[in-house]
Each structure stands twice: as C-alpha cells, then as structure tokens.
Amino acid sequence: MIRDYDYLIIGSGLYGAVFAREMTNKGKRCLVIDKRKEAGGNLRCEYIEGINVHRYGPHIFHTDNKAIWDYVNTHCEFNHFVYSPMANYKGMLYNLPFNMNTFYQLWKIKSPLEVRKYIENQTSGFNKINPRNLAEHAIKMVGEEVFNKFIKGYTEKQWGREASKLPCSIIKRIPIRYSFDNNYFDDRYQGVPVGGYNVLINSLLNGIEVRTGIDFFSARSHFSELAQLMVFTGKLDEFYEYRFGSLAYRSLRFETEYRPINNYQGVAVVNYTEKEIPYTRIIEHKHFEFGKQPGTVITKEYPIEWKKGNEAYYPVNDLYNNNKFKKYQKLADCESNIIFGGRLAEYKYYDMHQIIASAIKKVKTLHY
Ligand code: UDP
C-alpha cells in the first residue's frame, strides 16, 4: 500500500528530531507529531525577558564522544559553559561534584591524602561489601557524612524512595575527585547552544513537516495508517495501554519567577540537599549563557511522583520496574514496523548525547 510518509515520528524531542533529520537527509518522507504546542520536547526553552529559560529542567550538553560533539556542532554553536552547581545544605554552600573544595569546606582538610584517610575511616565497614543499592554505593565511595549531607536527602526527595531502595547506577553519574575541580562532568566536550536549545531543535527539524498539538492516542488508528514505519518516543507502557500495569516515573513541578535584580544566586544551579526543603534545586537561567540582562529568571524544581496526566521525566529503574519494563519490551520486540526510542520508550536514564547516539545508530541499522 502506498502511504503518505515513510516515517511517522511520534514525539519531537531529541530522539525524534535526530531520527527525523537523519532520515530526511537520506531522502525519506517524515512527519513528526507532538502533543505539546511546540516542538523540541524537554529541550524547548521559553524566552522570558531576554533569557532562554530551560522550562523542563537544566540541560547541559556534555559528551566524551567526538563524533556526537561534531554532530551537534553542525547544527549550532556551543558556548564554553561548564556545569559547576553548588550544594546548599542547611544554609551553607559547598561545591559540587564532591571534590577537594567540598572536602575543604566540610573539614578544612587541604591534602588529598588526608582526605582519603578521613573518608576511609568512615568507609572501612564497607571495604568488602559489593554495594547492592545507591546508599551502600555512596557510603562506600564517600563515607557517611557526605552521604548524609549531600546525597540522602536530595536523592530521597528526588526519587520519592529510600536511597537503600534505589539502584547504584543513579549515583554513579556523579564523579568524586581528589582534586580542586568543580566541573560536574568528566567528559571532554561540554556547553550550551549559543542562543539556547531552540536553535538546535530548529536546525534539526528544519524543512521537516512537524505538526504540534496533536495527541497520537486520540486518533491512533488514523496515524498508524499514515506511514510505512512508525517511531514512537513516548511511554512504552502507555503505548500498550498499561496492560502489565504502569511503570514508575518521576515527574517535576516547576515554579518560575522573574526577579528585577541582575544576579540572584551567582551560578546556574544550586542543589538543596536536605530533605526538609521540598524542591531539589533552584535554576538561574541567565548563567547558562553568561547573560547580562538587567533582570533574572529563577525556577524552583519540585520532584513529584508521576501519575496519569503528568509529564514523565525520569524512569525509576529499580528491579521491580525494570522487570515490568522487560515485559513491555518483549511486545515491542515483536513489532515489525514500529521503532521505539528515547528516554521514555527505552525506559533509560539517558543523557542528551546518549539519545543522539541511540537515534543515529538506529537510523544506520534500518534499510528502508
Ligand atoms: N544527587 C545527590 N545530590 C546532589 C546531586 C545529585 O544525591 O546534590 C544524586 C541524586 O540521586 C540524583 C542523582 O545523583 O538523582 C543524579 O544527579 P544528576 O545531577 O545527574 O541529576 P539530573 O540533573 O539528571 O536530574
């Protein structure tokens, strides 16, 4: 049967946009649909008082993969932003990630050797154990005190679960260093697009038909007929009508406000690491682009449990949910004309560079 399009791409976030770009470049006819009013998924920025506001949480592009860095640089120019958030614990400020600055601020210890000894005193009980969860892994790496001040409270409000019930992989994202280096990432390449992420999204989707404000599920059979192949980037459990029950996700609520001062906190992100403060971080958006505007826009980020009707941001990759996901994945593996990709459809805590790599790899494996 002749169809209007080669590919129908459901979701215009990074996975959908890269997939559409690459297939369009290969001469395929692509249609991208998205239920939101604007394309770009969680990358989409809102321009407020001259500032690109990261509406869906702070996004810092980082990668160790030169090919991926080159790829994004063909679509936009990146600035020299380096992510160095601060931690606020009970009103005191500390550097992140955990490094010699943090340790000096905590204990006034100046030498890496002494810091190691100090931490080892707290971790000796964990020497021989193979950590089974985030709490054990963190304590083994940095000791009880750093865990209690910077990890336990933040993690438990972020994930709505005890740190002892979460996988180690979550905390492995953050480096621990015995040098005075506040760069949150170990990756060689890092930055934020000059002009904001909309520049990247617009470039990826340039010349491609994108229809926004359209919910795939509202006319599923109609959309399924439009193209030879479909790319679905939404929640896999929703795609299969939750037949094995819904997967757990974390959602977010944002409180954004304009402040008529030129600098609110002096840094793009401050993490509030104690449990009693209900938000996890305050983002001051102008700092991503070294903004000189007279005012500023700040956002408080509140984590909440996902329920139907909310946006899903983070998969909760504990054993229970991963096992449930595998059942959905088995259904997905049997589909011959549907591709599933991205953070939600693959139920993986992907960063941007990993999503791009995953979409490009998929395009290379397809022979249609
Ligand atoms: N984390 C923490 N304290 C912090 C920052 C992060 O305990 O100050 C933990 C927390 O469990 C979080 C995880 O590390 O979910 C990953 O942090 P990352 O900054 O990568 O989170 P993202 O920016 O993806 O939300």
Coordinates of C-alpha atoms and ligand atoms in Angstrom, one line a residue:
M1 CA 0.0 0.0 0.0
I2 CA 1.3 3.5 -0.9
R3 CA 1.4 5.6 2.3
D4 CA 1.8 9.4 2.6
Y5 CA 5.1 9.2 4.5
D6 CA 7.9 6.8 5.0
Y7 CA 8.2 7.6 8.7
L8 CA 5.7 8.9 11.2
I9 CA 7.7 10.1 14.2
I10 CA 5.7 10.5 17.4
G11 CA 7.4 13.0 19.7
S12 CA 9.6 15.9 18.6
G13 CA 12.1 15.6 21.5
L14 CA 15.8 14.9 20.8
Y15 CA 15.4 11.3 19.7
G16 CA 12.5 12.1 17.3
A17 CA 14.2 15.2 16.0
V18 CA 17.6 13.5 15.3
F19 CA 15.8 10.5 13.7
A20 CA 13.7 12.7 11.5
R21 CA 16.8 14.8 10.5
E22 CA 18.8 11.7 9.5
M23 CA 16.0 10.0 7.6
T24 CA 15.1 13.2 5.8
N25 CA 18.8 13.6 4.8
K26 CA 18.5 10.1 3.4
G27 CA 15.6 11.3 1.3
K28 CA 12.8 9.7 3.4
R29 CA 9.5 11.5 3.8
C30 CA 9.0 12.2 7.5
L31 CA 6.1 13.5 9.5
V32 CA 6.7 14.5 13.1
I33 CA 3.8 14.9 15.5
D34 CA 3.8 16.1 19.1
K35 CA 1.1 16.6 21.7
R36 CA 2.7 19.8 23.0
K37 CA 2.1 23.1 21.4
E38 CA 5.8 23.5 20.5
A39 CA 8.4 21.1 19.1
G40 CA 11.6 20.1 21.0
G41 CA 10.4 18.1 23.9
N42 CA 12.1 18.9 27.1
L43 CA 14.8 20.8 25.3
R44 CA 12.4 23.6 24.4
C45 CA 13.3 26.9 26.0
E46 CA 11.0 29.8 26.7
Y47 CA 12.3 33.3 26.0
I48 CA 11.5 35.5 29.0
E49 CA 12.9 39.0 29.4
G50 CA 15.7 38.2 27.0
I51 CA 16.6 35.0 28.8
N52 CA 16.4 31.4 27.4
V53 CA 14.5 29.6 30.2
H54 CA 15.0 25.9 30.5
R55 CA 11.4 25.1 31.0
Y56 CA 11.8 21.5 31.6
G57 CA 14.9 21.5 33.9
P58 CA 18.6 22.4 33.4
H59 CA 20.1 21.0 30.2
I60 CA 23.9 21.0 29.8
F61 CA 25.2 19.2 26.8
H62 CA 28.2 17.0 27.5
T63 CA 29.9 14.1 25.8
D64 CA 33.1 12.2 25.5
N65 CA 32.2 11.1 22.0
K66 CA 33.9 13.3 19.4
A67 CA 31.5 12.2 16.6
I68 CA 28.5 13.2 18.7
W69 CA 30.1 16.6 19.6
D70 CA 30.8 17.2 15.9
Y71 CA 27.3 16.3 15.1
V72 CA 25.7 18.8 17.4
N73 CA 28.2 21.4 16.3
T74 CA 27.0 21.1 12.7
H75 CA 23.6 22.2 14.0
C76 CA 24.5 25.1 16.3
E77 CA 27.4 26.8 18.0
F78 CA 28.1 25.9 21.7
N79 CA 29.4 28.2 24.3
H80 CA 32.0 27.5 26.9
F81 CA 29.6 26.9 29.8
V82 CA 30.9 24.4 32.4
Y83 CA 28.4 22.9 34.8
S84 CA 29.6 23.6 38.4
P85 CA 26.5 23.6 40.6
M86 CA 26.6 24.5 44.3
A87 CA 25.0 22.5 47.1
N88 CA 23.1 24.3 49.8
Y89 CA 22.9 22.2 53.0
K90 CA 21.3 23.8 56.0
G91 CA 22.1 27.3 54.7
M92 CA 25.8 26.6 54.0
L93 CA 27.2 26.5 50.5
Y94 CA 29.5 23.7 49.1
N95 CA 31.0 22.9 45.8
L96 CA 29.8 20.0 43.7
P97 CA 30.6 17.4 42.5
F98 CA 32.4 16.0 45.6
N99 CA 35.9 17.3 45.3
M100 CA 38.7 18.8 47.3
N101 CA 36.8 22.1 47.5
T102 CA 33.9 20.3 49.1
F103 CA 36.1 18.4 51.5
Y104 CA 37.9 21.6 52.5
Q105 CA 34.6 23.3 53.1
L106 CA 33.4 20.4 55.2
W107 CA 36.6 19.5 57.2
K108 CA 39.2 22.2 56.5
I109 CA 41.5 19.4 55.2
K110 CA 43.9 20.6 52.5
S111 CA 45.6 17.5 51.2
P112 CA 44.1 14.7 49.1
L113 CA 46.0 12.1 51.2
E114 CA 44.5 13.3 54.4
V115 CA 41.0 13.5 52.9
R116 CA 41.3 9.9 51.7
K117 CA 42.3 8.8 55.2
Y118 CA 39.4 10.8 56.7
I119 CA 36.9 9.2 54.3
E120 CA 38.4 5.7 54.7
N121 CA 37.8 5.9 58.4
Q122 CA 34.1 6.2 57.6
T123 CA 34.0 3.6 54.9
S124 CA 36.1 0.8 56.4
G125 CA 32.9 -1.3 57.2
F126 CA 32.1 -1.2 53.5
N127 CA 35.5 -2.4 52.2
K128 CA 34.5 -5.9 51.5
I129 CA 30.9 -5.5 50.5
N130 CA 29.6 -5.3 47.0
P131 CA 27.1 -2.4 47.1
R132 CA 23.6 -3.6 46.4
N133 CA 21.9 -0.1 46.3
L134 CA 22.5 3.6 46.0
A135 CA 23.0 4.2 49.7
E136 CA 25.6 1.4 50.1
H137 CA 27.4 2.5 47.0
A138 CA 27.5 6.2 48.0
I139 CA 28.7 5.4 51.6
K140 CA 31.4 3.1 50.2
M141 CA 32.7 5.9 47.9
V142 CA 32.4 9.0 50.1
G143 CA 31.5 7.9 53.6
E144 CA 28.5 8.5 55.9
E145 CA 28.9 12.3 56.4
V146 CA 28.9 13.3 52.7
F147 CA 26.2 10.8 52.1
N148 CA 24.0 12.2 54.9
K149 CA 24.6 15.8 54.0
F150 CA 24.5 15.8 50.2
I151 CA 23.1 12.6 48.9
K152 CA 20.5 11.0 51.2
G153 CA 18.1 14.0 51.4
Y154 CA 18.4 15.1 47.8
T155 CA 18.0 11.5 46.5
E156 CA 15.1 10.6 48.6
K157 CA 13.1 13.7 47.6
Q158 CA 14.1 13.4 44.0
W159 CA 13.1 9.8 43.7
G160 CA 10.4 9.6 46.4
R161 CA 12.1 6.4 47.7
E162 CA 14.7 5.5 50.3
A163 CA 18.2 5.6 49.0
S164 CA 18.6 2.0 50.0
K165 CA 15.8 1.0 47.6
L166 CA 17.4 2.7 44.5
P167 CA 20.0 1.3 42.0
C168 CA 23.7 2.3 42.3
S169 CA 23.6 3.5 38.7
I170 CA 21.9 6.7 39.7
I171 CA 24.7 7.9 41.9
K172 CA 27.4 6.7 39.6
R173 CA 26.6 9.6 37.4
I174 CA 28.4 12.0 39.8
P175 CA 32.1 11.9 39.9
I176 CA 34.2 12.0 43.1
R177 CA 37.5 13.7 42.8
Y178 CA 40.6 14.3 44.9
S179 CA 41.5 17.5 43.0
F180 CA 40.2 21.0 43.2
D181 CA 37.9 20.7 40.2
N182 CA 34.3 21.8 40.3
N183 CA 33.4 20.5 36.8
Y184 CA 30.4 18.3 37.3
F185 CA 31.2 16.2 34.2
D186 CA 34.3 14.2 33.3
D187 CA 33.5 14.5 29.6
R188 CA 35.9 16.2 27.2
Y189 CA 33.2 18.3 25.5
Q190 CA 30.6 20.5 27.1
G191 CA 28.5 23.6 26.5
V192 CA 25.1 25.1 25.9
P193 CA 23.9 26.2 22.5
V194 CA 24.5 29.9 21.8
G195 CA 21.0 31.3 21.6
G196 CA 19.5 28.4 23.6
Y197 CA 18.4 24.9 22.7
N198 CA 15.7 26.1 20.4
V199 CA 18.4 26.8 17.9
L200 CA 19.5 23.2 18.0
I201 CA 15.9 21.9 17.7
N202 CA 15.0 24.3 14.9
S203 CA 18.1 23.2 13.0
L204 CA 17.4 19.5 13.4
L205 CA 13.8 19.9 12.3
N206 CA 14.5 22.5 9.6
G207 CA 12.4 21.7 6.4
I208 CA 10.7 18.7 8.1
E209 CA 6.9 18.6 8.5
V210 CA 6.1 19.0 12.2
R211 CA 2.5 19.1 13.5
T212 CA 2.2 20.1 17.1
G213 CA -0.8 20.0 19.5
I214 CA -1.6 16.5 18.2
D215 CA -2.1 13.6 20.5
F216 CA -1.2 10.3 18.8
F217 CA -3.5 8.4 21.1
S218 CA -6.5 10.5 20.2
A219 CA -6.5 9.0 16.6
R220 CA -4.2 6.1 16.9
S221 CA -5.6 4.0 14.0
H222 CA -5.6 7.0 11.7
F223 CA -1.9 7.8 12.4
S224 CA -0.9 4.2 12.2
E225 CA -2.0 4.2 8.6
L226 CA -0.1 7.3 7.5
A227 CA 3.4 5.9 7.2
Q228 CA 5.3 2.7 6.3
L229 CA 7.1 2.8 9.6
M230 CA 6.4 4.5 12.9
V231 CA 8.9 5.8 15.5
F232 CA 7.4 6.1 19.0
T233 CA 9.2 8.1 21.6
G234 CA 6.6 8.2 24.4
K235 CA 6.0 5.9 27.3
L236 CA 6.1 2.3 26.3
D237 CA 3.5 1.2 28.9
E238 CA 1.1 3.8 27.6
F239 CA 1.6 2.5 24.1
Y240 CA 0.5 -0.9 25.3
E241 CA -2.4 0.6 27.3
Y242 CA -0.7 -0.3 30.6
R243 CA -1.6 -4.0 30.2
F244 CA 1.1 -5.1 32.7
G245 CA 0.4 -2.1 34.9
S246 CA 2.1 1.3 34.8
L247 CA 5.8 1.8 35.1
A248 CA 7.0 4.2 37.8
Y249 CA 8.4 7.6 36.7
R250 CA 9.3 10.7 38.5
S251 CA 7.7 13.9 37.4
L252 CA 8.5 17.5 38.1
R253 CA 6.7 20.7 39.0
F254 CA 8.4 24.0 38.2
E255 CA 7.9 27.4 39.9
T256 CA 9.3 30.0 37.7
E257 CA 9.5 33.7 38.5
Y258 CA 11.1 36.9 37.2
R259 CA 13.2 38.9 39.7
P260 CA 14.1 42.5 38.9
I261 CA 17.7 42.0 40.0
N262 CA 20.6 41.2 37.8
N263 CA 22.0 38.3 39.8
Y264 CA 20.1 36.1 42.2
Q265 CA 22.5 33.3 43.1
G266 CA 25.6 33.8 41.1
V267 CA 25.5 30.3 39.5
A268 CA 23.2 28.4 37.2
V269 CA 22.1 25.8 39.7
V270 CA 22.1 25.4 43.4
N271 CA 21.0 22.0 44.8
Y272 CA 19.2 22.0 48.1
T273 CA 20.4 18.7 49.6
E274 CA 18.4 18.5 52.8
K275 CA 15.1 16.7 52.8
E276 CA 13.1 19.4 54.6
I277 CA 13.3 21.8 51.7
P278 CA 10.7 20.5 49.2
Y279 CA 12.5 21.5 46.0
T280 CA 15.7 19.9 44.8
R281 CA 17.3 22.8 43.0
I282 CA 17.0 26.5 42.0
I283 CA 18.0 27.3 38.5
E284 CA 19.0 30.8 37.4
H285 CA 18.8 30.5 33.7
K286 CA 20.8 33.5 32.5
H287 CA 24.0 32.0 33.8
F288 CA 23.9 29.2 31.1
E289 CA 24.6 31.9 28.6
F290 CA 26.5 34.4 30.7
G291 CA 23.6 36.8 30.4
K292 CA 24.0 40.5 31.1
Q293 CA 20.2 41.3 31.2
P294 CA 19.1 43.7 33.9
G295 CA 16.7 41.1 35.4
T296 CA 16.8 37.4 36.1
V297 CA 14.5 34.4 35.9
I298 CA 14.7 31.6 38.5
T299 CA 13.0 28.3 38.7
K300 CA 12.4 26.1 41.7
E301 CA 12.2 22.4 40.7
Y302 CA 10.0 20.2 42.8
P303 CA 10.0 16.4 42.2
I304 CA 6.7 14.6 42.3
E305 CA 5.5 11.0 41.7
W306 CA 4.2 10.6 38.1
K307 CA 0.6 9.9 37.7
K308 CA -1.6 9.8 34.6
G309 CA -1.9 13.3 33.1
N310 CA 1.5 14.4 34.3
E311 CA 4.7 14.6 32.3
A312 CA 7.1 11.7 32.9
Y313 CA 10.7 12.9 33.3
Y314 CA 12.7 10.1 34.9
P315 CA 12.3 6.3 34.7
V316 CA 12.6 4.7 38.1
N317 CA 15.0 1.9 37.2
D318 CA 14.7 -0.3 40.2
L319 CA 14.5 -4.0 39.9
Y320 CA 10.7 -4.2 40.1
N321 CA 10.1 -1.6 37.4
N322 CA 12.9 -2.9 35.1
N323 CA 11.4 -6.3 35.3
K324 CA 8.0 -4.9 34.4
F325 CA 9.6 -2.9 31.5
K326 CA 11.1 -6.2 30.1
K327 CA 7.5 -7.5 29.6
Y328 CA 6.7 -4.4 27.6
Q329 CA 9.9 -4.7 25.7
K330 CA 9.0 -8.2 24.6
L331 CA 5.9 -6.8 23.0
A332 CA 7.9 -4.1 21.4
D333 CA 10.5 -6.6 20.0
C334 CA 7.7 -8.3 18.1
E335 CA 6.6 -5.2 16.2
S336 CA 7.9 -5.2 12.6
N337 CA 7.0 -1.7 11.7
I338 CA 7.4 0.3 14.9
I339 CA 10.7 1.6 16.3
F340 CA 10.8 2.7 20.0
G341 CA 13.4 5.1 21.1
G342 CA 14.4 7.8 23.7
R343 CA 14.3 8.1 27.5
L344 CA 10.7 7.1 27.9
A345 CA 10.3 4.4 25.2
E346 CA 13.5 2.7 26.2
Y347 CA 12.9 3.4 30.0
K348 CA 16.6 4.5 30.4
Y349 CA 18.0 7.5 32.3
Y350 CA 19.7 8.7 29.1
D351 CA 21.6 12.0 28.8
M352 CA 21.3 14.0 25.6
H353 CA 24.4 12.7 24.0
Q354 CA 23.3 9.1 24.6
I355 CA 19.9 9.8 23.0
I356 CA 21.6 11.3 19.9
A357 CA 23.9 8.3 19.7
S358 CA 21.0 5.9 20.0
A359 CA 18.9 7.6 17.3
I360 CA 21.8 7.7 14.9
K361 CA 22.7 4.1 15.5
K362 CA 19.1 3.1 14.9
V363 CA 19.0 5.0 11.6
K364 CA 22.1 3.2 10.4
T365 CA 20.5 -0.2 11.1
L366 CA 17.4 0.5 9.1
H367 CA 17.5 -0.4 5.4
Y368 CA 14.2 1.1 4.5
Ligands
UDP1 N1 22.4 13.6 43.7 C1 22.6 13.9 45.0 N2 22.9 15.1 45.4 C2 23.1 16.1 44.6 C3 23.0 15.9 43.2 C4 22.7 14.6 42.8 O1 22.3 13.0 45.8 O2 23.5 17.3 45.0 C5 22.0 12.3 43.2 C6 20.5 12.2 43.1 O3 20.1 10.8 43.4 C7 20.3 12.4 41.6 C8 21.5 11.7 41.0 O4 22.5 12.0 41.9 O5 19.1 11.9 41.2 C9 21.9 12.2 39.6 O6 22.1 13.6 39.7 P1 22.1 14.4 38.3 O7 22.7 15.8 38.7 O8 22.8 13.7 37.2 O9 20.6 14.6 38.1 P2 19.7 15.2 36.9 O10 20.3 16.5 36.5 O11 19.7 14.2 35.8 O12 18.4 15.4 37.5

